XYZ file of C-alpha atoms in Angstrom:
325
model
C -3.670 16.921 23.613
C -7.389 16.892 24.423
C -8.592 17.201 20.827
C -7.186 15.765 17.612
C -8.130 15.119 14.001
C -7.548 11.519 13.054
C -4.998 10.272 10.537
C -6.960 9.221 7.428
C -5.477 7.566 4.369
C -5.868 9.586 1.144
C -7.384 12.454 3.111
C -5.147 14.069 5.730
C -2.386 15.145 3.367
C -0.479 18.400 3.845
C -3.140 20.492 2.063
C -5.925 19.068 4.206
C -3.937 19.706 7.356
C -3.152 23.306 6.397
C -6.866 23.852 5.761
C -7.887 22.284 9.076
C -5.312 24.389 10.883
C -7.059 27.545 9.704
C -10.223 26.297 11.414
C -8.666 25.179 14.692
C -5.427 26.611 16.003
C -4.909 24.103 18.796
C -6.113 20.677 17.654
C -3.413 18.075 17.124
C -3.204 17.151 13.424
C -1.991 13.827 12.038
C -0.483 12.833 8.734
C -1.765 9.953 6.712
C 0.005 6.747 7.667
C 3.448 6.648 6.042
C 5.249 3.317 5.823
C 8.594 3.292 7.628
C 10.362 1.805 4.605
C 9.091 4.674 2.437
C 10.362 7.239 4.930
C 13.785 5.628 4.908
C 14.132 5.001 1.176
C 11.602 7.277 -0.535
C 11.206 10.910 -1.526
C 11.208 12.398 1.943
C 10.150 15.936 1.114
C 7.145 14.664 -0.822
C 6.214 12.191 1.908
C 7.013 14.246 4.995
C 7.055 17.913 4.012
C 4.576 20.183 5.747
C 3.797 23.863 6.234
C 5.093 25.458 9.463
C 1.548 26.586 10.297
C 0.473 22.962 10.737
C 2.015 22.663 14.221
C 1.203 20.820 16.379
C 1.384 17.961 13.861
C 2.169 14.271 14.339
C 3.659 11.781 11.911
C 1.903 8.429 11.826
C 4.149 5.527 10.869
C 3.280 2.050 9.659
C 5.678 -0.795 10.216
C 6.613 -3.732 12.415
C 10.420 -3.827 12.413
C 11.750 -1.948 15.451
C 14.996 -0.834 13.810
C 13.204 0.600 10.786
C 10.588 2.286 12.954
C 13.346 3.881 14.997
C 15.143 5.136 11.891
C 11.925 6.509 10.392
C 10.968 8.160 13.684
C 14.353 9.901 13.845
C 13.873 11.173 10.299
C 10.413 12.454 11.238
C 11.788 14.243 14.279
C 14.452 15.876 12.120
C 11.711 17.119 9.781
C 10.147 18.918 12.738
C 7.188 16.749 13.678
C 5.856 17.170 17.207
C 4.975 13.509 17.769
C 5.495 10.072 16.240
C 2.478 7.741 16.218
C 2.496 4.017 15.443
C -0.454 2.627 13.483
C -1.861 -0.514 15.117
C -5.368 -0.059 13.749
C -5.499 0.081 9.944
C -7.196 -3.058 8.525
C -6.432 -2.668 4.815
C -5.140 -5.622 2.786
C -2.043 -3.633 1.836
C -1.232 -3.075 5.485
C -1.820 -6.710 6.398
C 0.509 -7.891 3.652
C 3.226 -5.793 5.262
C 2.533 -7.253 8.712
C 1.602 -3.999 10.362
C -1.508 -1.998 11.157
C -4.376 -3.758 12.916
C -2.826 -7.205 12.650
C -0.233 -6.025 15.194
C -2.982 -6.278 17.811
C -2.090 -9.975 17.783
C 1.566 -9.325 18.671
C 1.650 -6.801 21.527
C 5.240 -7.614 22.475
C 6.410 -6.776 18.944
C 4.535 -3.488 19.147
C 6.224 -2.800 22.470
C 9.629 -3.453 20.902
C 8.822 -0.927 18.195
C 7.728 1.665 20.728
C 10.850 1.131 22.827
C 13.080 1.474 19.766
C 11.395 4.719 18.714
C 11.551 6.124 22.238
C 15.280 5.460 22.269
C 15.692 7.199 18.911
C 13.751 10.448 19.481
C 13.075 13.050 22.154
C 9.533 13.904 21.027
C 6.483 11.912 22.252
C 5.855 8.454 20.824
C 2.233 7.331 20.786
C 0.139 4.418 19.513
C -3.259 4.249 17.806
C -5.027 0.877 17.972
C -8.376 -0.926 17.861
C -10.078 -2.686 20.788
C -9.229 -6.001 19.125
C -9.222 -7.897 15.846
C -11.211 -10.860 14.557
C -12.134 -13.267 17.367
C -10.040 -11.578 20.048
C -11.772 -10.789 23.334
C -11.563 -6.966 23.551
C -11.247 -7.136 27.325
C -8.041 -9.134 27.017
C -6.685 -7.777 23.726
C -6.899 -4.089 24.621
C -5.457 -4.641 28.092
C -2.535 -6.545 26.598
C -1.647 -3.955 23.978
C -2.052 -1.073 26.449
C 0.078 -2.692 29.142
C 2.768 -3.585 26.606
C 3.086 -0.145 25.010
C 2.936 1.758 28.274
C 5.641 -0.499 29.745
C 7.729 0.304 26.650
C 7.384 4.029 27.290
C 4.491 5.100 25.046
C 3.348 8.611 25.895
C -0.270 8.078 24.840
C -2.667 5.482 23.467
C -5.472 6.462 21.109
C -8.148 3.786 20.762
C -10.579 3.408 17.871
C -13.471 1.919 19.818
C -14.239 -0.849 17.316
C -12.822 -4.218 16.487
C -11.221 -4.685 13.087
C -12.160 -7.761 11.092
C -9.175 -8.687 8.972
C -11.125 -11.377 7.132
C -14.496 -10.726 5.544
C -14.777 -6.942 5.801
C -13.298 -4.251 3.567
C -11.448 -1.285 5.098
C -14.560 0.852 4.475
C -16.814 -1.706 6.166
C -14.398 -1.853 9.093
C -15.161 1.824 9.745
C -18.889 1.168 10.116
C -19.949 -2.438 10.662
C -18.110 -3.559 13.830
C -20.115 -2.055 16.706
C -18.694 0.811 18.703
C -17.828 0.053 22.315
C -16.910 3.301 24.004
C -17.385 1.679 27.397
C -14.445 -0.606 26.728
C -12.181 2.418 26.265
C -13.573 4.042 29.399
C -12.736 0.903 31.382
C -9.187 0.985 30.026
C -8.824 4.541 31.289
C -10.074 3.491 34.713
C -7.378 0.826 34.782
C -4.674 3.319 33.772
C -5.638 6.558 35.542
C -2.175 8.065 35.161
C -1.774 7.341 31.441
C -3.075 9.391 28.514
C -5.844 7.475 26.755
C -7.815 9.049 23.926
C -10.876 7.833 22.075
C -11.765 7.707 18.378
C -14.474 6.185 16.219
C -17.913 7.362 15.150
C -17.814 10.709 16.958
C -20.074 12.995 14.960
C -19.959 16.371 16.699
C -18.029 18.569 19.073
C -20.712 18.035 21.720
C -20.109 14.287 21.507
C -16.386 14.910 21.702
C -16.837 16.928 24.879
C -18.965 14.173 26.376
C -16.171 11.648 25.999
C -13.771 13.912 27.869
C -15.637 13.078 31.065
C -14.236 9.548 30.734
C -10.929 9.768 28.830
C -8.118 12.255 28.294
C -8.564 13.047 24.622
C -11.056 12.792 21.813
C -10.367 12.441 18.102
C -12.670 13.273 15.174
C -12.195 11.570 11.837
C -14.757 11.469 9.050
C -17.016 14.061 10.688
C -14.169 16.563 10.633
C -13.390 15.751 7.018
C -16.885 15.736 5.553
C -18.135 18.735 7.574
C -14.947 20.663 8.370
C -16.885 23.782 9.334
C -17.565 22.199 12.725
C -13.881 22.618 13.526
C -14.362 26.374 13.696
C -15.903 25.848 17.128
C -13.393 23.331 18.453
C -10.967 25.688 20.173
C -13.757 27.322 22.167
C -16.070 24.378 22.899
C -13.561 21.583 23.424
C -10.388 23.388 24.413
C -11.828 26.282 26.406
C -10.533 29.147 24.295
C -12.507 32.432 24.311
C -15.465 32.276 21.936
C -15.134 34.493 18.885
C -17.011 34.783 15.613
C -15.107 32.854 12.975
C -13.977 34.858 9.940
C -14.768 32.625 6.964
C -13.886 35.362 4.493
C -10.360 35.500 5.905
C -10.205 31.701 5.724
C -11.064 31.734 2.019
C -8.450 34.411 1.332
C -5.816 32.426 3.231
C -6.664 29.283 1.288
C -6.703 31.204 -2.021
C -3.227 32.566 -1.311
C -2.026 29.101 -0.298
C -3.520 27.633 -3.468
C -1.792 30.275 -5.546
C 1.568 29.232 -4.131
C 0.824 25.560 -4.751
C -0.186 26.243 -8.344
C 2.909 28.368 -8.944
C 4.986 25.395 -7.796
C 3.345 23.162 -10.380
C 0.354 21.875 -8.418
C -3.354 22.007 -9.181
C -6.159 23.836 -7.428
C -8.111 20.604 -7.014
C -5.378 19.168 -4.804
C -6.488 21.682 -2.180
C -10.173 22.295 -2.830
C -11.068 18.592 -2.705
C -10.679 18.875 1.069
C -12.935 21.936 1.272
C -16.121 20.829 -0.475
C -18.009 20.156 2.781
C -16.996 23.400 4.486
C -20.433 25.027 4.410
C -22.530 21.906 4.896
C -26.106 22.836 5.813
C -25.922 26.487 4.770
C -27.792 28.119 1.872
C -25.521 27.922 -1.168
C -23.519 24.958 0.142
C -24.634 22.697 -2.689
C -23.533 25.187 -5.338
C -20.259 25.725 -3.450
C -19.612 21.981 -3.644
C -20.486 21.873 -7.327
C -18.092 24.667 -8.223
C -15.224 23.136 -6.273
C -15.931 19.662 -7.653
C -16.026 20.797 -11.281
C -14.451 24.175 -12.000
C -11.555 23.688 -9.571
C -10.492 20.557 -11.420
C -10.382 22.110 -14.872
C -6.967 22.708 -16.438
C -5.628 26.112 -15.517
C -8.074 26.681 -12.631
C -6.769 29.335 -10.255
C -7.577 30.723 -6.799
C -10.372 32.879 -8.235
C -12.507 29.722 -8.459
C -12.422 29.414 -4.684
C -13.513 33.026 -4.291
C -16.314 32.518 -6.818
C -17.541 29.470 -4.927
C -17.497 31.348 -1.633
C -19.569 34.163 -3.156
C -22.596 31.855 -3.514
C -22.703 30.908 0.193
C -25.068 32.690 2.568
C -23.375 32.915 5.965
C -26.336 34.495 7.770
C -27.285 32.575 10.860
C -24.230 30.336 10.793
C -23.696 28.330 13.921
C -20.206 28.159 15.327
C -20.218 24.773 16.980
C -21.535 21.342 16.122
């Protein structure tokens, strides 16, 4: 898949993904990372359930034990996911304590065992998302080692966040900004593996930037830019994926999301569970600030219903909107 929206903890839940799918019909969507143990032992519908409209959608797993990863991958496949992705990039303390995430960059053979076990357990693609290295690792060596190991184990794709992760001394938030980006390192990896799918992630701020990377790698992945300014996704299918250009119908989007919210509320949910992902939709347009205010306040009041979303939309001036970032 040439274009994807990154897995992001606390952000890319099922409501976020449904919303993003209304903006781009073809981008590959990812879940938040779900720990393999939780998939096996936890409330599966709550952890893994998703709307049929989300396809294509991938389940990202966290874990380091091959047998558990294989079992969790099989459960994910049975739920209908289109891909299983292994997290080898998250630097949070919670992930480190479980011996998975970015710290697995130090044990490429263990990662390969996990990939091989998952490949044996499912028929859908198994992919990996990693960093270029951790701590004092040399990215030239570390990235080559992890790539060679996972491809030898049968991985169908490798997505690379083009930064190191510092497991000591930096918070997860700082790890998204402070280590310098090194896109060239990912380009060189692609040159070494011309027949393998290698995608790039990290610090990409616009669809134009995303397109630029596609001259060097097979896929590009937006994270925070897609979340904070989701309106840019309305141009993704045309600009990045070559679909025919068409004026995006934001009114229809709001009605779809209002109907979706109504169903969620009827099932016992709250409007804010959905609208928290939508506050940046009209970033840069007249009325966007008021739109954000309404969704940040009124949508979180007890008893708030879909009409709040329609009221917020009514204050936005869509004249002159630009369809691509």
